[in-house]
Amino acid sequence: EVQLVESGGGLVQPGGSLTLSCAASGFTFSLHWMTWVRQAPGKGLEWVAQIKPDGSASSYVDSVKGRFTISRDNARNSLYLQMNSLRAEDMAVYHCARFGTATHMDVWGKGTTVTVSS
Amino acid sequence: QSALTQPPSASGSAGQSVTISCTGTSSDVGAYDYVSWYQLHPGKAPKLMIYDVSKRPSGVPDRFSGSKSGNTASLTVSGLQADDEADYYCGSYAGSNNPRWMFGGGTKLTVL
């Protein structure tokens, strides 16, 4: 079964750091672009970052540039999101997702919740 | 860039059809045939329902269909069933702009 399972969410103070993980199974992880998409409470989905299959290139939404880093370990079938200098507006459920082709995200995880509060 | 525009809610009786719109701009929805639709049930992983405007992934019933005209894409659900009740989000590639991918604000579909 193709599956993505996120972990690492939790409560963090403003300015703090957190690293999210996404464990992939059931497919050849190293062949796919991967992405993080978040949903803030009461809001819509927001694309956060994406990374090339070999990890050599990545891109970010402007609001997280310089604060978040997406990475992957193809040997461990894992995707990561290192989040620094967290702000209240980063509070959301973070989903990892697989790009089926370059045009859409075809497999998603249930998400992990990040709460930013003092 | 603002999110794609969707109506906050839509409803229909079981067996009827409902259409959800998704309006973007000439830089995203209007520029590329890369519109996709996602179904979100509370507590479950989002599910891809339509990609590339009108293609259905394996396993998605043909009651779900997609289309696009200009800067507006649409998802039509025919023969509404109770399990179709969920939040639906459209998404579109936005090219080299930032963000690269745009999503709508979501539409809560209620099956009466």
mmCIF file of C-alpha atoms in Angstrom:
data_model
loop_
_atom_site.group_PDB
_atom_site.id
_atom_site.type_symbol
_atom_site.label_atom_id
_atom_site.label_comp_id
_atom_site.label_asym_id
_atom_site.label_seq_id
_atom_site.Cartn_x
_atom_site.Cartn_y
_atom_site.Cartn_z
ATOM 1 C CA GLU A 1 0.000 0.000 0.000
ATOM 2 C CA VAL A 2 1.303 3.414 -0.956
ATOM 3 C CA GLN A 3 1.488 5.446 2.227
ATOM 4 C CA LEU A 4 2.891 8.645 3.713
ATOM 5 C CA VAL A 5 2.993 9.094 7.483
ATOM 6 C CA GLU A 6 4.007 12.403 9.041
ATOM 7 C CA SER A 7 5.385 12.896 12.529
ATOM 8 C CA GLY A 8 7.172 15.487 14.611
ATOM 9 C CA GLY A 9 4.442 18.040 15.139
ATOM 10 C CA GLY A 10 3.776 19.576 18.512
ATOM 11 C CA LEU A 11 3.639 22.720 20.599
ATOM 12 C CA VAL A 12 6.477 25.198 20.160
ATOM 13 C CA GLN A 13 6.980 28.760 21.346
ATOM 14 C CA PRO A 14 7.239 31.634 18.877
ATOM 15 C CA GLY A 15 10.793 31.787 17.611
ATOM 16 C CA GLY A 16 11.331 28.112 18.278
ATOM 17 C CA SER A 17 12.246 25.249 15.966
ATOM 18 C CA LEU A 18 10.711 21.953 14.967
ATOM 19 C CA THR A 19 11.545 19.239 12.465
ATOM 20 C CA LEU A 20 8.805 17.325 10.729
ATOM 21 C CA SER A 21 9.342 13.884 9.204
ATOM 22 C CA CYS A 22 7.419 11.951 6.589
ATOM 23 C CA ALA A 23 7.915 8.206 6.186
ATOM 24 C CA ALA A 24 7.118 6.857 2.736
ATOM 25 C CA SER A 25 6.266 3.262 1.908
ATOM 26 C CA GLY A 26 4.801 1.211 -0.918
ATOM 27 C CA PHE A 27 6.540 3.037 -3.761
ATOM 28 C CA THR A 28 9.993 3.968 -5.049
ATOM 29 C CA PHE A 29 10.503 7.132 -3.034
ATOM 30 C CA SER A 30 13.673 8.165 -4.850
ATOM 31 C CA LEU A 31 11.817 8.629 -8.144
ATOM 32 C CA HIS A 32 9.338 11.249 -6.992
ATOM 33 C CA TRP A 33 9.298 14.971 -6.334
ATOM 34 C CA MET A 34 7.911 15.521 -2.841
ATOM 35 C CA THR A 35 6.223 18.459 -1.200
ATOM 36 C CA TRP A 36 4.872 19.876 2.063
ATOM 37 C CA VAL A 37 1.429 21.492 2.081
ATOM 38 C CA ARG A 38 -0.121 23.061 5.175
ATOM 39 C CA GLN A 39 -3.587 24.006 6.311
ATOM 40 C CA ALA A 40 -3.946 26.638 8.993
ATOM 41 C CA PRO A 41 -7.017 26.465 11.250
ATOM 42 C CA GLY A 42 -10.082 27.546 9.303
ATOM 43 C CA LYS A 43 -8.029 28.262 6.187
ATOM 44 C CA GLY A 44 -7.370 26.594 2.856
ATOM 45 C CA LEU A 45 -4.412 24.556 1.703
ATOM 46 C CA GLU A 46 -1.090 26.314 1.169
ATOM 47 C CA TRP A 47 1.899 24.917 -0.695
ATOM 48 C CA VAL A 48 5.022 25.302 1.448
ATOM 49 C CA ALA A 49 7.992 23.654 -0.273
ATOM 50 C CA GLN A 50 9.013 20.983 -2.740
ATOM 51 C CA ILE A 51 12.153 18.984 -3.463
ATOM 52 C CA LYS A 52 13.543 17.181 -6.469
ATOM 53 C CA PRO A 53 13.886 13.370 -6.399
ATOM 54 C CA ASP A 54 17.648 13.446 -5.828
ATOM 55 C CA GLY A 55 17.414 16.322 -3.369
ATOM 56 C CA SER A 56 19.512 18.624 -5.537
ATOM 57 C CA ALA A 57 16.912 21.364 -5.886
ATOM 58 C CA SER A 58 14.105 22.794 -3.815
ATOM 59 C CA SER A 59 11.738 25.733 -3.752
ATOM 60 C CA TYR A 60 9.697 27.495 -1.088
ATOM 61 C CA VAL A 61 6.768 29.824 -0.663
ATOM 62 C CA ASP A 62 8.073 33.321 0.068
ATOM 63 C CA SER A 63 6.679 33.395 3.609
ATOM 64 C CA VAL A 64 8.974 30.560 4.778
ATOM 65 C CA LYS A 65 12.115 31.276 2.722
ATOM 66 C CA GLY A 66 15.169 31.488 4.944
ATOM 67 C CA ARG A 67 13.319 29.874 7.865
ATOM 68 C CA PHE A 68 12.271 26.432 6.583
ATOM 69 C CA THR A 69 14.426 23.784 4.904
ATOM 70 C CA ILE A 70 13.062 20.795 3.036
ATOM 71 C CA SER A 71 15.293 17.748 2.712
ATOM 72 C CA ARG A 72 15.085 14.044 2.053
ATOM 73 C CA ASP A 73 16.946 10.806 2.741
ATOM 74 C CA ASN A 74 16.225 8.414 -0.092
ATOM 75 C CA ALA A 75 17.994 5.569 1.701
ATOM 76 C CA ARG A 76 15.510 5.927 4.568
ATOM 77 C CA ASN A 77 12.507 6.744 2.336
ATOM 78 C CA SER A 78 12.000 9.875 4.369
ATOM 79 C CA LEU A 79 11.151 13.528 3.791
ATOM 80 C CA TYR A 80 11.857 16.287 6.296
ATOM 81 C CA LEU A 81 10.934 19.875 6.992
ATOM 82 C CA GLN A 82 13.207 21.792 9.341
ATOM 83 C CA MET A 83 11.298 24.812 10.639
ATOM 84 C CA ASN A 84 13.114 27.640 12.432
ATOM 85 C CA SER A 85 11.992 31.011 13.766
ATOM 86 C CA LEU A 86 8.427 29.780 13.956
ATOM 87 C CA ARG A 87 5.626 32.333 13.971
ATOM 88 C CA ALA A 88 1.982 32.186 14.982
ATOM 89 C CA GLU A 89 1.045 32.180 11.299
ATOM 90 C CA ASP A 90 2.965 28.916 10.792
ATOM 91 C CA MET A 91 0.480 27.110 13.010
ATOM 92 C CA ALA A 92 -1.181 24.485 10.816
ATOM 93 C CA VAL A 93 -1.598 20.854 9.937
ATOM 94 C CA TYR A 94 1.367 19.952 7.744
ATOM 95 C CA HIS A 95 0.848 17.304 5.066
ATOM 96 C CA CYS A 96 3.545 15.682 3.024
ATOM 97 C CA ALA A 97 2.530 14.695 -0.475
ATOM 98 C CA ARG A 98 3.968 12.931 -3.493
ATOM 99 C CA PHE A 99 3.955 14.369 -6.980
ATOM 100 C CA GLY A 100 2.543 11.705 -9.293
ATOM 101 C CA THR A 101 3.810 13.566 -12.313
ATOM 102 C CA ALA A 102 4.903 17.179 -12.410
ATOM 103 C CA THR A 103 1.311 18.384 -12.480
ATOM 104 C CA HIS A 104 -0.411 17.159 -9.338
ATOM 105 C CA MET A 105 -0.003 15.622 -5.896
ATOM 106 C CA ASP A 106 -1.368 12.107 -6.003
ATOM 107 C CA VAL A 107 -0.645 10.690 -2.539
ATOM 108 C CA TRP A 108 -0.981 12.579 0.742
ATOM 109 C CA GLY A 109 -0.399 11.859 4.385
ATOM 110 C CA LYS A 110 -2.933 12.606 7.116
ATOM 111 C CA GLY A 111 -0.741 15.371 8.443
ATOM 112 C CA THR A 112 0.918 16.414 11.676
ATOM 113 C CA THR A 113 -0.177 19.415 13.728
ATOM 114 C CA VAL A 114 2.146 22.291 14.566
ATOM 115 C CA THR A 115 0.996 24.675 17.277
ATOM 116 C CA VAL A 116 2.939 27.896 17.828
ATOM 117 C CA SER A 117 2.041 29.520 21.111
ATOM 118 C CA SER A 118 3.629 30.873 24.245
ATOM 119 C CA GLN B 1 -0.835 36.080 -4.982
ATOM 120 C CA SER B 2 -4.281 35.345 -3.582
ATOM 121 C CA ALA B 3 -5.626 31.858 -3.268
ATOM 122 C CA LEU B 4 -7.897 30.490 -5.958
ATOM 123 C CA THR B 5 -11.533 31.428 -5.320
ATOM 124 C CA GLN B 6 -14.044 28.747 -4.425
ATOM 125 C CA PRO B 7 -17.542 29.083 -2.967
ATOM 126 C CA PRO B 8 -17.399 28.263 0.745
ATOM 127 C CA SER B 9 -20.288 25.844 0.493
ATOM 128 C CA ALA B 10 -22.320 23.769 -1.942
ATOM 129 C CA SER B 11 -25.127 21.311 -1.432
ATOM 130 C CA GLY B 12 -27.376 18.893 -3.211
ATOM 131 C CA SER B 13 -29.744 16.070 -2.496
ATOM 132 C CA ALA B 14 -28.681 12.472 -2.818
ATOM 133 C CA GLY B 15 -28.768 11.469 -6.462
ATOM 134 C CA GLN B 16 -28.529 15.026 -7.756
ATOM 135 C CA SER B 17 -25.536 16.793 -9.302
ATOM 136 C CA VAL B 18 -23.549 19.695 -7.953
ATOM 137 C CA THR B 19 -20.812 21.801 -9.517
ATOM 138 C CA ILE B 20 -18.058 23.577 -7.608
ATOM 139 C CA SER B 21 -16.172 26.407 -9.283
ATOM 140 C CA CYS B 22 -12.564 27.456 -8.863
ATOM 141 C CA THR B 23 -11.515 30.834 -10.229
ATOM 142 C CA GLY B 24 -7.915 31.830 -10.685
ATOM 143 C CA THR B 25 -6.033 34.108 -13.023
ATOM 144 C CA SER B 26 -4.272 34.017 -16.356
ATOM 145 C CA SER B 27 -1.090 33.145 -14.432
ATOM 146 C CA ASP B 28 -2.367 29.903 -12.937
ATOM 147 C CA VAL B 29 -5.706 28.274 -13.864
ATOM 148 C CA GLY B 30 -5.883 30.086 -17.195
ATOM 149 C CA ALA B 31 -2.276 29.447 -18.109
ATOM 150 C CA TYR B 32 -1.943 25.716 -17.593
ATOM 151 C CA ASP B 33 -4.113 22.609 -17.902
ATOM 152 C CA TYR B 34 -2.766 21.505 -14.537
ATOM 153 C CA VAL B 35 -5.824 21.948 -12.331
ATOM 154 C CA SER B 36 -6.444 19.237 -9.756
ATOM 155 C CA TRP B 37 -9.161 18.602 -7.183
ATOM 156 C CA TYR B 38 -8.770 17.083 -3.721
ATOM 157 C CA GLN B 39 -11.324 15.616 -1.313
ATOM 158 C CA LEU B 40 -10.719 16.109 2.399
ATOM 159 C CA HIS B 41 -12.611 14.102 4.991
ATOM 160 C CA PRO B 42 -11.896 15.065 8.631
ATOM 161 C CA GLY B 43 -9.054 13.036 10.053
ATOM 162 C CA LYS B 44 -8.183 11.386 6.742
ATOM 163 C CA ALA B 45 -5.496 12.032 4.173
ATOM 164 C CA PRO B 46 -6.530 14.292 1.298
ATOM 165 C CA LYS B 47 -7.523 12.287 -1.771
ATOM 166 C CA LEU B 48 -6.822 13.246 -5.377
ATOM 167 C CA MET B 49 -10.089 13.221 -7.329
ATOM 168 C CA ILE B 50 -9.224 14.961 -10.614
ATOM 169 C CA TYR B 51 -5.928 15.991 -12.205
ATOM 170 C CA ASP B 52 -4.918 17.801 -15.374
ATOM 171 C CA VAL B 53 -8.369 19.483 -15.432
ATOM 172 C CA SER B 54 -10.422 16.407 -16.287
ATOM 173 C CA LYS B 55 -8.489 13.177 -15.713
ATOM 174 C CA ARG B 56 -9.604 10.729 -13.045
ATOM 175 C CA PRO B 57 -7.114 8.637 -11.083
ATOM 176 C CA SER B 58 -7.731 4.926 -10.927
ATOM 177 C CA GLY B 59 -10.418 4.139 -8.364
ATOM 178 C CA VAL B 60 -12.229 7.477 -8.500
ATOM 179 C CA PRO B 61 -15.839 6.979 -9.654
ATOM 180 C CA ASP B 62 -16.832 8.486 -12.996
ATOM 181 C CA ARG B 63 -19.460 10.466 -11.077
ATOM 182 C CA PHE B 64 -16.634 12.949 -10.563
ATOM 183 C CA SER B 65 -15.699 15.074 -13.558
ATOM 184 C CA GLY B 66 -13.691 18.210 -14.183
ATOM 185 C CA SER B 67 -13.592 20.969 -16.756
ATOM 186 C CA LYS B 68 -12.078 24.379 -17.378
ATOM 187 C CA SER B 69 -13.008 27.518 -19.249
ATOM 188 C CA GLY B 70 -10.643 30.433 -19.244
ATOM 189 C CA ASN B 71 -9.558 31.202 -15.689
ATOM 190 C CA THR B 72 -12.283 29.086 -14.070
ATOM 191 C CA ALA B 73 -12.195 25.356 -13.441
ATOM 192 C CA SER B 74 -15.125 23.271 -12.244
ATOM 193 C CA LEU B 75 -15.679 19.996 -10.441
ATOM 194 C CA THR B 76 -19.007 18.261 -11.009
ATOM 195 C CA VAL B 77 -20.216 15.478 -8.757
ATOM 196 C CA SER B 78 -23.132 13.548 -10.231
ATOM 197 C CA GLY B 79 -25.373 11.080 -8.466
ATOM 198 C CA LEU B 80 -24.504 12.523 -5.065
ATOM 199 C CA GLN B 81 -23.922 9.992 -2.316
ATOM 200 C CA ALA B 82 -23.679 10.486 1.434
ATOM 201 C CA ASP B 83 -19.963 9.693 1.395
ATOM 202 C CA ASP B 84 -19.333 12.557 -1.034
ATOM 203 C CA GLU B 85 -19.940 14.971 1.827
ATOM 204 C CA ALA B 86 -16.500 16.482 2.422
ATOM 205 C CA ASP B 87 -14.353 19.524 1.775
ATOM 206 C CA TYR B 88 -13.105 19.924 -1.785
ATOM 207 C CA TYR B 89 -10.068 21.953 -2.768
ATOM 208 C CA CYS B 90 -8.864 22.902 -6.209
ATOM 209 C CA GLY B 91 -5.195 23.331 -6.952
ATOM 210 C CA SER B 92 -3.278 24.726 -9.892
ATOM 211 C CA TYR B 93 0.280 24.991 -11.033
ATOM 212 C CA ALA B 94 1.377 28.633 -11.221
ATOM 213 C CA GLY B 95 4.609 28.278 -13.158
ATOM 214 C CA SER B 96 7.732 30.019 -12.002
ATOM 215 C CA ASN B 97 5.707 32.447 -9.900
ATOM 216 C CA ASN B 98 5.793 32.203 -6.149
ATOM 217 C CA PRO B 99 4.033 30.261 -4.890
ATOM 218 C CA ARG B 100 4.561 27.552 -7.510
ATOM 219 C CA TRP B 101 1.262 25.912 -6.567
ATOM 220 C CA MET B 102 -2.000 27.655 -5.740
ATOM 221 C CA PHE B 103 -4.936 26.185 -3.865
ATOM 222 C CA GLY B 104 -8.482 27.326 -3.373
ATOM 223 C CA GLY B 105 -10.001 28.151 -0.028
ATOM 224 C CA GLY B 106 -12.079 24.992 -0.096
ATOM 225 C CA THR B 107 -15.770 24.191 -0.549
ATOM 226 C CA LYS B 108 -17.785 22.288 2.015
ATOM 227 C CA LEU B 109 -20.085 19.933 0.093
ATOM 228 C CA THR B 110 -23.203 18.892 1.985
ATOM 229 C CA VAL B 111 -25.396 16.046 0.803
ATOM 230 C CA LEU B 112 -28.931 16.780 1.893
#
